[in-house]
Short mmCIF file of C-alpha atoms in Angstrom, two decimals:
data_model
loop_
_atom_site.label_atom_id
_atom_site.label_comp_id
_atom_site.label_asym_id
_atom_site.label_seq_id
_atom_site.Cartn_x
_atom_site.Cartn_y
_atom_site.Cartn_z
CA MET A 5 -79.00 -14.62 182.06
CA ASP A 6 -81.34 -11.69 181.77
CA ALA A 7 -81.04 -11.67 178.02
CA LEU A 8 -81.91 -15.38 177.84
CA GLN A 9 -84.88 -14.85 180.13
CA GLN A 10 -85.98 -12.02 177.90
CA LEU A 11 -85.75 -14.16 174.77
CA LEU A 12 -87.61 -17.04 176.36
CA LYS A 13 -90.35 -14.70 177.49
CA THR A 14 -90.61 -13.12 174.05
CA PHE A 15 -90.96 -16.38 172.14
CA PHE A 16 -92.07 -19.00 174.63
CA ASP A 17 -94.43 -17.31 177.05
CA TRP A 18 -96.54 -20.34 177.81
CA GLN A 19 -99.33 -18.27 179.27
CA ALA A 20 -99.65 -16.09 176.19
CA MET A 21 -99.56 -19.21 174.02
CA GLY A 22 -102.09 -21.07 176.13
CA GLY A 23 -104.46 -18.14 175.91
CA VAL A 24 -104.50 -18.10 172.15
CA ILE A 25 -104.43 -21.83 171.37
CA PRO A 26 -108.13 -22.63 171.91
CA GLN A 27 -109.16 -19.90 169.49
CA MET A 28 -106.48 -20.94 167.05
CA LEU A 29 -107.79 -24.49 167.00
CA THR A 30 -111.52 -23.75 166.91
CA VAL A 31 -111.51 -20.68 164.63
CA GLY A 32 -108.15 -20.31 162.94
CA LEU A 33 -107.51 -23.90 161.94
CA PRO A 34 -110.90 -24.48 160.24
CA ASN A 35 -110.63 -21.16 158.39
CA THR A 36 -107.11 -21.87 157.18
CA LEU A 37 -108.21 -25.31 156.00
CA ILE A 38 -111.29 -23.93 154.25
CA LEU A 39 -109.15 -21.40 152.38
CA ALA A 40 -106.36 -23.83 151.48
CA VAL A 41 -108.44 -26.88 150.59
CA SER A 42 -111.12 -25.12 148.59
CA SER A 43 -108.59 -23.15 146.57
CA ALA A 44 -106.59 -26.36 146.06
CA VAL A 45 -109.65 -28.19 144.73
CA LEU A 46 -110.73 -25.29 142.52
CA GLY A 47 -107.11 -24.75 141.47
CA CYS A 48 -106.87 -28.39 140.38
CA ILE A 49 -110.00 -28.08 138.25
CA LEU A 50 -108.88 -24.84 136.62
CA GLY A 51 -105.32 -26.16 136.38
CA LEU A 52 -106.49 -29.26 134.51
CA VAL A 53 -108.39 -27.06 132.06
CA LEU A 54 -105.25 -24.94 131.56
CA ALA A 55 -103.12 -28.06 131.07
CA VAL A 56 -105.44 -29.47 128.42
CA MET A 57 -105.53 -26.07 126.71
CA GLY A 58 -101.75 -25.91 126.94
CA ILE A 59 -101.27 -29.12 124.98
CA SER A 60 -104.04 -28.42 122.48
CA ARG A 61 -103.15 -28.64 118.82
CA ASN A 62 -105.11 -25.42 118.33
CA PRO A 63 -102.80 -22.43 118.99
CA ILE A 64 -105.55 -20.16 120.39
CA PRO A 65 -106.29 -22.10 123.61
CA ARG A 66 -102.57 -22.83 123.86
CA TRP A 67 -101.77 -19.13 123.85
CA ILE A 68 -104.54 -18.27 126.30
CA ALA A 69 -103.16 -20.84 128.73
CA ARG A 70 -99.63 -19.56 128.18
CA ILE A 71 -100.52 -15.93 128.86
CA TYR A 72 -102.64 -16.80 131.90
CA THR A 73 -99.85 -18.89 133.36
CA ASP A 74 -97.20 -16.25 132.75
CA ILE A 75 -99.28 -13.59 134.48
CA PHE A 76 -100.45 -15.43 137.57
CA ARG A 77 -97.20 -17.28 138.12
CA GLY A 78 -95.23 -14.09 137.73
CA LEU A 79 -97.10 -11.84 140.18
CA PRO A 80 -96.39 -11.75 143.93
CA ALA A 81 -99.17 -13.48 145.88
CA ILE A 82 -99.78 -10.42 148.02
CA LEU A 83 -100.37 -8.25 144.96
CA THR A 84 -102.83 -10.66 143.36
CA ILE A 85 -104.76 -11.03 146.61
CA LEU A 86 -105.00 -7.28 147.08
CA LEU A 87 -105.99 -6.58 143.48
CA ILE A 88 -108.62 -9.32 143.34
CA GLY A 89 -109.90 -8.89 146.90
CA LEU A 90 -110.05 -5.10 147.01
CA GLY A 91 -110.85 -4.62 143.34
CA PHE A 92 -113.80 -6.97 143.13
CA GLY A 93 -114.96 -6.56 146.73
CA PRO A 94 -117.29 -3.61 146.01
CA VAL A 95 -118.71 -5.35 142.92
CA ILE A 96 -119.54 -8.44 144.95
CA ARG A 97 -121.07 -6.30 147.66
CA ILE A 98 -123.33 -4.54 145.16
CA LEU A 99 -124.33 -7.81 143.46
CA THR A 100 -124.85 -10.02 146.51
CA GLY A 101 -124.80 -7.71 149.53
CA SER A 102 -122.08 -9.91 151.03
CA THR A 103 -118.96 -8.43 152.59
CA ASN A 104 -117.40 -11.81 153.33
CA PRO A 105 -113.83 -11.67 151.96
CA PHE A 106 -113.53 -15.47 151.76
CA PRO A 107 -114.94 -16.00 148.24
CA LEU A 108 -112.59 -13.42 146.76
CA GLY A 109 -109.70 -14.63 148.87
CA ILE A 110 -110.33 -18.16 147.65
CA ALA A 111 -110.66 -16.84 144.10
CA ALA A 112 -107.29 -15.09 144.29
CA LEU A 113 -105.57 -18.14 145.78
CA THR A 114 -107.25 -20.34 143.15
CA LEU A 115 -106.11 -18.15 140.26
CA MET A 116 -102.52 -18.32 141.46
CA ALA A 117 -102.58 -22.01 142.33
CA ALA A 118 -104.13 -22.87 138.94
CA ALA A 119 -101.17 -21.32 137.13
CA TYR A 120 -98.76 -23.61 138.96
CA ILE A 121 -101.03 -26.66 138.98
CA GLY A 122 -101.68 -26.22 135.26
CA GLU A 123 -97.96 -26.43 134.58
CA ILE A 124 -97.63 -29.44 136.89
CA PHE A 125 -100.47 -31.27 135.11
CA ARG A 126 -99.14 -30.32 131.70
CA SER A 127 -95.69 -31.70 132.39
CA GLY A 128 -97.24 -34.86 133.85
CA ILE A 129 -99.50 -35.41 130.86
CA GLN A 130 -96.70 -34.72 128.42
CA SER A 131 -94.43 -37.19 130.21
CA VAL A 132 -96.80 -40.06 129.38
CA ASP A 133 -95.32 -42.17 126.60
CA ARG A 134 -96.79 -41.39 123.18
CA GLY A 135 -97.44 -45.09 122.69
CA GLN A 136 -100.22 -44.88 125.27
CA LEU A 137 -102.21 -42.43 123.17
CA GLU A 138 -101.41 -44.43 120.04
CA ALA A 139 -102.53 -47.73 121.58
CA SER A 140 -105.72 -46.20 122.85
CA ARG A 141 -106.49 -44.61 119.48
CA ALA A 142 -105.66 -47.89 117.73
CA LEU A 143 -108.38 -49.56 119.80
CA GLY A 144 -110.84 -47.04 118.39
CA PHE A 145 -111.02 -44.42 121.13
CA SER A 146 -111.30 -40.78 120.05
CA TYR A 147 -108.58 -38.30 121.01
CA THR A 148 -110.74 -36.93 123.83
CA SER A 149 -111.66 -40.36 125.24
CA SER A 150 -108.04 -41.46 125.00
CA MET A 151 -106.92 -38.44 126.98
CA ILE A 152 -109.63 -38.89 129.63
CA LEU A 153 -109.34 -42.66 130.03
CA VAL A 154 -105.68 -43.34 129.42
CA VAL A 155 -103.30 -40.39 129.24
CA ILE A 156 -104.53 -37.90 131.87
CA PRO A 157 -104.99 -40.47 134.68
CA GLN A 158 -101.39 -41.60 134.20
CA GLY A 159 -100.11 -38.03 133.97
CA ILE A 160 -101.86 -36.99 137.18
CA ARG A 161 -100.53 -40.00 139.08
CA ARG A 162 -96.98 -38.99 138.29
CA VAL A 163 -97.36 -35.46 139.58
CA LEU A 164 -99.18 -36.21 142.85
CA PRO A 165 -96.07 -35.27 144.90
CA ALA A 166 -95.88 -31.89 143.15
CA LEU A 167 -99.59 -31.36 143.84
CA VAL A 168 -99.10 -31.98 147.54
CA ASN A 169 -96.32 -29.39 147.46
CA GLN A 170 -98.82 -26.99 145.99
CA LEU A 171 -101.24 -27.69 148.84
CA ILE A 172 -98.46 -26.86 151.29
CA ALA A 173 -97.88 -23.57 149.50
CA LEU A 174 -101.61 -22.79 149.69
CA ILE A 175 -101.73 -23.48 153.42
CA LYS A 176 -98.98 -20.91 153.86
CA ASP A 177 -100.31 -18.38 151.35
CA SER A 178 -103.79 -18.49 152.91
CA SER A 179 -102.31 -16.36 155.71
CA LEU A 180 -102.20 -13.41 153.30
CA ILE A 181 -105.99 -13.25 153.20
CA TYR A 182 -105.91 -11.19 156.40
CA LEU A 183 -105.10 -8.23 154.14
CA LEU A 184 -108.70 -8.21 152.94
CA GLY A 185 -110.03 -7.49 156.42
CA LEU A 186 -111.47 -10.34 158.43
CA LEU A 187 -114.23 -10.39 161.03
CA SER A 188 -113.27 -12.01 164.31
CA SER A 189 -114.89 -15.29 163.32
CA GLN A 190 -113.24 -15.25 159.88
CA ARG A 191 -109.68 -15.05 161.12
CA GLU A 192 -107.27 -17.80 160.12
CA ILE A 193 -104.30 -19.12 162.08
CA PHE A 194 -101.86 -16.33 161.29
CA ARG A 195 -104.29 -13.50 161.96
CA ILE A 196 -105.25 -14.90 165.36
CA GLY A 197 -101.60 -15.22 166.30
CA ASN A 198 -100.83 -11.76 164.97
CA ASP A 199 -103.74 -10.12 166.82
CA ALA A 200 -102.78 -11.78 170.08
CA ALA A 201 -99.17 -10.76 169.59
CA ALA A 202 -100.20 -7.17 169.00
CA ASN A 203 -102.47 -7.15 172.06
CA THR A 204 -99.95 -8.71 174.46
CA GLY A 205 -96.81 -7.20 173.00
CA ASN A 206 -95.35 -10.68 173.04
CA LEU A 207 -94.43 -12.85 170.06
CA SER A 208 -95.37 -16.19 171.62
CA PRO A 209 -98.81 -16.35 169.94
CA LEU A 210 -97.06 -16.05 166.58
CA VAL A 211 -94.73 -18.87 167.58
CA ALA A 212 -97.83 -20.92 168.41
CA ALA A 213 -99.22 -20.10 164.98
CA GLY A 214 -95.95 -21.19 163.43
CA VAL A 215 -96.06 -24.49 165.28
CA LEU A 216 -99.61 -25.10 164.10
CA TYR A 217 -98.58 -24.42 160.47
CA LEU A 218 -95.75 -26.90 160.87
CA VAL A 219 -98.12 -29.49 162.32
CA LEU A 220 -100.08 -29.16 159.08
CA THR A 221 -97.22 -28.93 156.60
CA ILE A 222 -94.52 -31.27 157.91
CA PRO A 223 -96.66 -34.43 157.61
CA LEU A 224 -97.54 -33.34 154.08
CA THR A 225 -93.86 -32.83 153.26
CA HIS A 226 -93.13 -36.34 154.43
CA LEU A 227 -96.09 -37.63 152.46
CA VAL A 228 -94.46 -36.08 149.38
CA ASN A 229 -91.15 -37.75 150.15
CA PHE A 230 -92.89 -41.07 150.68
CA MET A 231 -94.82 -40.78 147.41
CA ASP A 232 -91.66 -39.76 145.57
CA LYS A 233 -89.76 -42.72 146.91
CA ARG A 234 -92.61 -45.07 146.18
CA MET A 235 -92.82 -43.88 142.61
CA ARG A 236 -89.08 -44.06 142.07
CA GLU A 237 -88.72 -47.55 143.45
CA GLY A 238 -92.19 -48.85 142.80
CA LYS A 239 -93.99 -51.45 144.83
CA ARG A 240 -91.63 -54.38 144.92
CA ALA A 241 -92.77 -56.16 141.81
CA LYS A 242 -92.19 -59.84 141.43
CA ILE A 243 -91.63 -60.70 137.82
CA GLU A 244 -92.20 -64.33 137.08
CA PRO A 245 -90.65 -65.98 134.07
CA ASP A 246 -92.90 -66.38 131.10
CA GLU A 247 -93.79 -70.02 131.70
CA VAL A 248 -95.42 -70.64 128.35
CA ALA A 249 -92.60 -69.07 126.38
CA ALA A 250 -90.05 -70.94 128.44
CA VAL A 251 -91.71 -74.24 127.59
CA VAL A 252 -91.85 -73.41 123.90
CA GLY A 253 -88.25 -72.27 124.00
CA LYS A 254 -87.09 -75.49 125.60
CA GLY A 255 -88.97 -77.76 123.23
CA ALA A 256 -87.64 -76.15 120.11
CA MET B 1 -109.55 -71.41 115.60
CA SER B 2 -111.44 -70.08 112.64
CA GLU B 3 -113.93 -67.93 114.49
CA PHE B 4 -112.46 -64.72 113.04
CA LYS B 5 -114.65 -62.56 110.87
CA SER B 6 -111.67 -61.62 108.74
CA GLY B 7 -111.79 -59.17 105.89
CA SER B 8 -109.47 -58.30 103.06
CA LEU B 9 -107.33 -55.19 103.15
CA THR B 10 -106.04 -53.14 100.25
CA ALA B 11 -103.84 -50.09 100.10
CA ARG B 12 -103.71 -48.28 96.79
CA ASN B 13 -101.02 -45.86 95.74
CA ILE B 14 -100.47 -44.49 99.26
CA HIS B 15 -98.44 -41.30 99.49
CA LEU B 16 -97.34 -39.61 102.68
CA ALA B 17 -94.81 -36.87 103.40
CA PHE B 18 -93.74 -35.22 106.63
CA GLY B 19 -92.74 -31.82 105.32
CA SER B 20 -90.23 -32.43 102.56
CA ASN B 21 -89.53 -35.95 103.80
CA LYS B 22 -91.45 -38.33 101.51
CA VAL B 23 -92.03 -41.36 103.72
CA LEU B 24 -94.39 -43.34 101.49
CA ARG B 25 -94.22 -42.93 97.74
CA GLY B 26 -97.02 -44.83 96.08
CA ILE B 27 -97.45 -47.99 98.12
CA ASP B 28 -99.74 -50.77 96.90
CA LEU B 29 -100.52 -53.69 99.16
CA HIS B 30 -103.27 -56.28 98.86
CA VAL B 31 -103.96 -58.72 101.65
CA PRO B 32 -106.72 -61.21 100.71
CA ARG B 33 -109.10 -62.33 103.42
CA GLY B 34 -107.62 -64.82 105.88
CA THR B 35 -104.05 -64.45 104.66
CA THR B 36 -100.90 -63.16 106.30
CA ALA B 37 -98.74 -60.54 104.64
CA SER B 38 -95.26 -59.91 106.01
CA VAL B 39 -93.64 -56.56 105.40
CA ILE B 40 -89.86 -56.45 105.63
CA GLY B 41 -87.25 -53.85 104.92
CA PRO B 42 -84.46 -51.80 106.48
CA SER B 43 -85.35 -49.42 109.31
CA GLY B 44 -86.67 -46.13 108.02
CA SER B 45 -88.17 -47.77 104.96
CA GLY B 46 -91.70 -46.75 106.00
CA LYS B 47 -93.04 -50.14 107.16
CA SER B 48 -94.40 -49.00 110.51
CA THR B 49 -95.70 -45.79 109.00
CA LEU B 50 -97.57 -47.83 106.39
CA LEU B 51 -99.40 -49.72 109.16
CA ARG B 52 -100.34 -46.44 110.83
CA VAL B 53 -101.64 -45.05 107.57
CA MET B 54 -103.71 -48.15 106.87
CA ASN B 55 -105.59 -47.77 110.16
CA ARG B 56 -105.52 -44.00 109.78
CA LEU B 57 -103.53 -43.21 112.89
CA ILE B 58 -101.81 -41.06 110.27
CA GLU B 59 -103.90 -39.76 107.37
CA PRO B 60 -102.35 -40.40 103.93
CA ASP B 61 -101.75 -37.45 101.60
CA ALA B 62 -103.07 -39.46 98.67
CA GLY B 63 -104.23 -42.97 97.84
CA ASP B 64 -107.03 -45.21 99.01
CA ILE B 65 -107.53 -47.82 101.71
CA LEU B 66 -110.12 -50.55 101.26
CA LEU B 67 -111.45 -52.92 103.86
CA ASP B 68 -113.46 -55.75 102.30
CA GLU B 69 -113.24 -54.02 98.91
CA ARG B 70 -114.84 -50.85 100.25
CA SER B 71 -112.98 -47.55 100.66
CA VAL B 72 -112.78 -46.49 104.31
CA LEU B 73 -111.28 -43.03 103.88
CA ALA B 74 -114.67 -41.38 104.20
CA ASP B 75 -115.56 -43.33 107.36
CA ASN B 76 -115.06 -42.12 110.89
CA PRO B 77 -111.43 -43.14 111.59
CA ASP B 78 -112.26 -44.15 115.18
CA GLU B 79 -114.80 -46.65 113.88
CA LEU B 80 -112.35 -47.95 111.27
CA ARG B 81 -109.76 -48.61 113.98
CA ARG B 82 -112.24 -50.70 115.96
CA ARG B 83 -112.19 -53.09 112.99
CA ILE B 84 -108.39 -53.32 112.86
CA GLY B 85 -106.41 -54.66 115.81
CA MET B 86 -102.88 -53.43 116.35
CA VAL B 87 -100.00 -54.86 118.38
CA PHE B 88 -96.98 -52.67 119.09
CA GLN B 89 -93.29 -53.26 119.58
CA GLN B 90 -93.44 -51.73 123.07
CA PHE B 91 -96.72 -53.52 124.02
CA ASN B 92 -98.25 -50.18 125.14
CA LEU B 93 -100.45 -51.74 127.79
CA PHE B 94 -102.13 -49.24 130.10
CA PRO B 95 -100.00 -49.44 133.25
CA HIS B 96 -102.65 -47.88 135.52
CA LYS B 97 -105.16 -50.63 134.78
CA THR B 98 -105.16 -54.32 135.59
CA VAL B 99 -104.55 -56.88 132.88
CA ALA B 100 -108.27 -57.70 132.70
CA ASP B 101 -109.21 -54.02 132.57
CA ASN B 102 -106.74 -53.47 129.74
CA VAL B 103 -108.67 -56.01 127.70
CA ALA B 104 -112.13 -55.02 128.94
CA LEU B 105 -111.79 -51.23 128.57
CA ALA B 106 -112.68 -50.96 124.88
CA LEU B 107 -115.33 -53.69 125.19
CA ASN B 108 -117.06 -51.72 127.90
CA LYS B 109 -116.60 -48.18 126.56
CA LEU B 110 -116.75 -48.77 122.80
CA ARG B 111 -118.68 -52.02 122.34
CA LYS B 112 -120.93 -50.88 125.21
CA LEU B 113 -120.88 -54.26 126.92
CA PRO B 114 -121.93 -54.06 130.59
CA LYS B 115 -118.92 -54.24 132.93
CA ASP B 116 -119.45 -57.86 134.01
CA GLN B 117 -119.88 -59.06 130.42
CA ALA B 118 -116.83 -57.10 129.29
CA ARG B 119 -114.81 -58.71 132.05
CA ALA B 120 -116.11 -62.18 131.20
CA LYS B 121 -115.10 -61.70 127.58
CA ALA B 122 -111.73 -60.29 128.64
CA LEU B 123 -111.09 -63.38 130.78
CA GLU B 124 -112.03 -65.61 127.86
CA GLN B 125 -109.59 -63.74 125.65
CA LEU B 126 -106.85 -63.93 128.29
CA ASP B 127 -107.46 -67.64 128.64
CA MET B 128 -106.80 -67.99 124.93
CA VAL B 129 -103.32 -66.50 125.35
CA GLY B 130 -102.71 -68.49 128.54
CA LEU B 131 -102.84 -65.62 131.00
CA LYS B 132 -106.22 -65.85 132.68
CA HIS B 133 -104.45 -66.33 136.01
CA LYS B 134 -102.84 -62.88 135.62
CA ALA B 135 -106.16 -61.08 135.15
CA ASP B 136 -105.83 -58.95 138.26
CA ALA B 137 -102.11 -58.24 138.00
CA ARG B 138 -100.73 -54.94 136.76
CA PRO B 139 -98.92 -54.98 133.41
CA GLY B 140 -95.74 -53.79 135.13
CA ASN B 141 -95.58 -57.08 137.05
CA LEU B 142 -95.56 -59.19 133.88
CA SER B 143 -92.64 -60.22 131.71
CA GLY B 144 -92.35 -58.72 128.25
CA GLY B 145 -93.69 -61.88 126.65
CA GLN B 146 -96.69 -61.91 128.95
CA GLN B 147 -97.34 -58.24 128.28
CA GLN B 148 -97.31 -58.83 124.56
CA ARG B 149 -99.78 -61.72 124.99
CA VAL B 150 -102.09 -59.37 126.87
CA ALA B 151 -101.70 -56.77 124.12
CA ILE B 152 -102.70 -59.40 121.56
CA ALA B 153 -105.67 -60.44 123.70
CA ARG B 154 -106.68 -56.78 124.01
CA ALA B 155 -106.66 -56.35 120.24
CA LEU B 156 -108.46 -59.66 119.59
CA ALA B 157 -111.20 -58.87 122.11
CA MET B 158 -112.55 -56.25 119.73
CA GLU B 159 -113.08 -59.00 117.12
CA PRO B 160 -111.08 -57.21 114.46
CA GLU B 161 -111.29 -58.06 110.80
CA VAL B 162 -107.57 -57.46 110.33
CA MET B 163 -104.63 -57.59 112.75
CA PHE B 164 -101.50 -55.43 112.46
CA PHE B 165 -98.28 -56.47 114.16
CA ASP B 166 -95.65 -53.73 114.31
CA GLU B 167 -92.36 -55.49 115.12
CA ALA B 168 -94.23 -57.30 117.88
CA THR B 169 -91.22 -59.35 118.95
CA SER B 170 -88.41 -56.80 118.55
CA ALA B 171 -88.48 -55.63 122.16
CA LEU B 172 -88.58 -59.13 123.64
CA ASP B 173 -85.77 -61.16 125.13
CA PRO B 174 -84.75 -63.87 122.65
CA GLU B 175 -86.22 -66.71 124.73
CA LEU B 176 -89.65 -65.01 124.74
CA VAL B 177 -89.82 -64.41 121.00
CA LYS B 178 -90.80 -67.95 120.09
CA GLY B 179 -93.86 -67.92 122.29
CA ILE B 180 -95.22 -64.79 120.64
CA LEU B 181 -94.39 -66.07 117.15
CA ALA B 182 -96.20 -69.32 117.99
CA LEU B 183 -99.26 -67.35 119.03
CA MET B 184 -99.11 -65.29 115.82
CA THR B 185 -98.77 -68.50 113.81
CA ASP B 186 -101.90 -69.87 115.49
CA LEU B 187 -103.81 -66.73 114.55
CA SER B 188 -102.58 -66.93 110.98
CA LYS B 189 -103.54 -70.61 110.68
CA GLY B 190 -106.89 -69.76 112.26
CA GLY B 191 -107.77 -67.57 109.33
CA MET B 192 -107.06 -64.09 110.67
CA THR B 193 -106.11 -61.51 108.06
CA MET B 194 -102.75 -60.19 109.24
CA VAL B 195 -100.17 -57.60 108.23
CA VAL B 196 -96.92 -58.32 110.02
CA VAL B 197 -94.03 -55.87 110.02
CA THR B 198 -91.15 -57.99 111.23
CA HIS B 199 -87.48 -58.84 111.23
CA GLU B 200 -88.23 -62.51 111.93
CA MET B 201 -87.33 -64.04 108.59
CA GLY B 202 -88.30 -67.52 109.79
CA PHE B 203 -91.85 -66.34 110.41
CA CYS B 204 -91.96 -64.62 107.00
CA ARG B 205 -90.83 -67.70 105.21
CA ASN B 206 -92.84 -70.34 107.06
CA VAL B 207 -96.06 -68.61 108.02
CA SER B 208 -96.86 -65.71 105.74
CA ASP B 209 -98.62 -66.07 102.41
CA THR B 210 -96.90 -63.08 100.86
CA VAL B 211 -93.81 -61.09 101.68
CA THR B 212 -93.44 -57.44 100.72
CA PHE B 213 -90.03 -55.83 100.72
CA MET B 214 -90.06 -52.06 101.23
CA ASP B 215 -87.18 -49.65 100.90
CA GLY B 216 -87.16 -45.87 100.71
CA GLY B 217 -90.94 -45.60 100.89
CA VAL B 218 -91.71 -47.86 97.94
CA VAL B 219 -92.49 -51.54 97.51
CA VAL B 220 -89.41 -52.98 95.88
CA GLU B 221 -90.57 -56.57 95.57
CA THR B 222 -93.57 -58.58 96.63
CA GLY B 223 -94.58 -62.19 96.22
CA PRO B 224 -94.82 -65.59 97.88
CA PRO B 225 -92.04 -66.13 100.46
CA ASP B 226 -90.39 -68.99 98.56
CA GLU B 227 -89.95 -66.81 95.50
CA LEU B 228 -88.62 -63.80 97.36
CA PHE B 229 -86.24 -65.68 99.58
CA SER B 230 -84.86 -68.13 97.03
CA ALA B 231 -84.88 -65.92 93.96
CA PRO B 232 -84.79 -62.21 94.84
CA LYS B 233 -84.97 -60.19 91.65
CA THR B 234 -83.55 -56.88 92.80
CA GLU B 235 -80.12 -56.02 94.09
CA ARG B 236 -81.70 -54.15 97.00
CA LEU B 237 -83.54 -57.23 98.27
CA LYS B 238 -80.48 -59.40 97.71
CA GLY B 239 -78.44 -56.96 99.75
CA PHE B 240 -81.05 -56.80 102.51
CA LEU B 241 -81.38 -60.57 102.74
CA SER B 242 -77.66 -61.08 102.90
CA ASP B 243 -77.57 -58.56 105.75
CA VAL B 244 -80.30 -60.18 107.83
CA LEU B 245 -79.95 -63.91 107.09
#
């Protein structure tokens, strides 16, 4: 019984949890969301650029996109964050006088996310039937207009579930930003839990952090499943017979 | 229905190769204004490629293309394609846009009509093919025949001088084919200049002014349908006709 009591106290000390939750919600949650959402948005923009470069008929942009993707998809997140954050930190401080690690943290997360998002967009765009580009060009649209108006919108729609997965990954990876050194007000969910755990010698604040991450990510996971299912089965479409053709067919 | 501002179309000595594969080997085709030319031939004979070369979706290696007796090879290909409508075997409607938006898109973005005017013209065009009531549906909710009607409306909305049909009925269920052929017949009778790549021998014989038989990237025979169908001169055409008729 003692062992069970011990475990419960280690992981589910309600008092230790209660103490840390207000700060987690008012400080940690907004910071985590700022990191994850802004790097997701920037990652999408950079990812789209990489995707378009990746399908270019010109080999130079294609190779640049390839090399970029290989590097940033192949490095551990922690290494990229440390190299970017610590490496460029002093430069930023000299240029702007700012010691805020958020811009560089967001930059590192963006660079990594863009490598994945670029591949997601590229596969989506390439999965669009060639006839779409052909039909658009046959109407008189240029290659660029055809891509912007017809091909890319369809490609992006198909990969929305994969993009949401990427947002989930960013929410989790944003916890690594603590490595760059955060002021009290800059801490995100994990760091607040970790600090409290270190101070109290009890893991319950980390469990609280875990629960908060799950509150963010599980609905997104189910959103992905829903979108996937919707795309596979489609909105129930009612196909009516071609009345005009049927009439012609009957008469003849 | 003779509101079309049709033009004549001429292809002269068109050559095209993909690597060592010579797809078109000196094709000549003349389609006088307001007439319908059918192009027939076995698959792989270069018929569909010829259409794509004539609107410069694919640039020819050699030869000339004339619209209304004027060479268009030096023009901007995007502008040339606005003058030539094209209908595809697989319809190729834009699935992420409504039926009306499919028709209005080029009017708005290329003809620079304001959105409401583009939509009004799109509805007019849809009315002509009997699908105005489907204006706000998605293409995916239409039957194949309806989708092909929308594709025809989309091409006609740009007021093309020539219309290309690339096996426009091949992907349709048999009972839907007649409706599309009837619509194409109306266009032909209305004075549209048309180049029709097709396997519908009935349409070739009854509607088109000339029939061109292609095989192996060359024009084997060309002439009025009566002549070609009742008195084929070459063994290749005789063989083809006996296969398809």
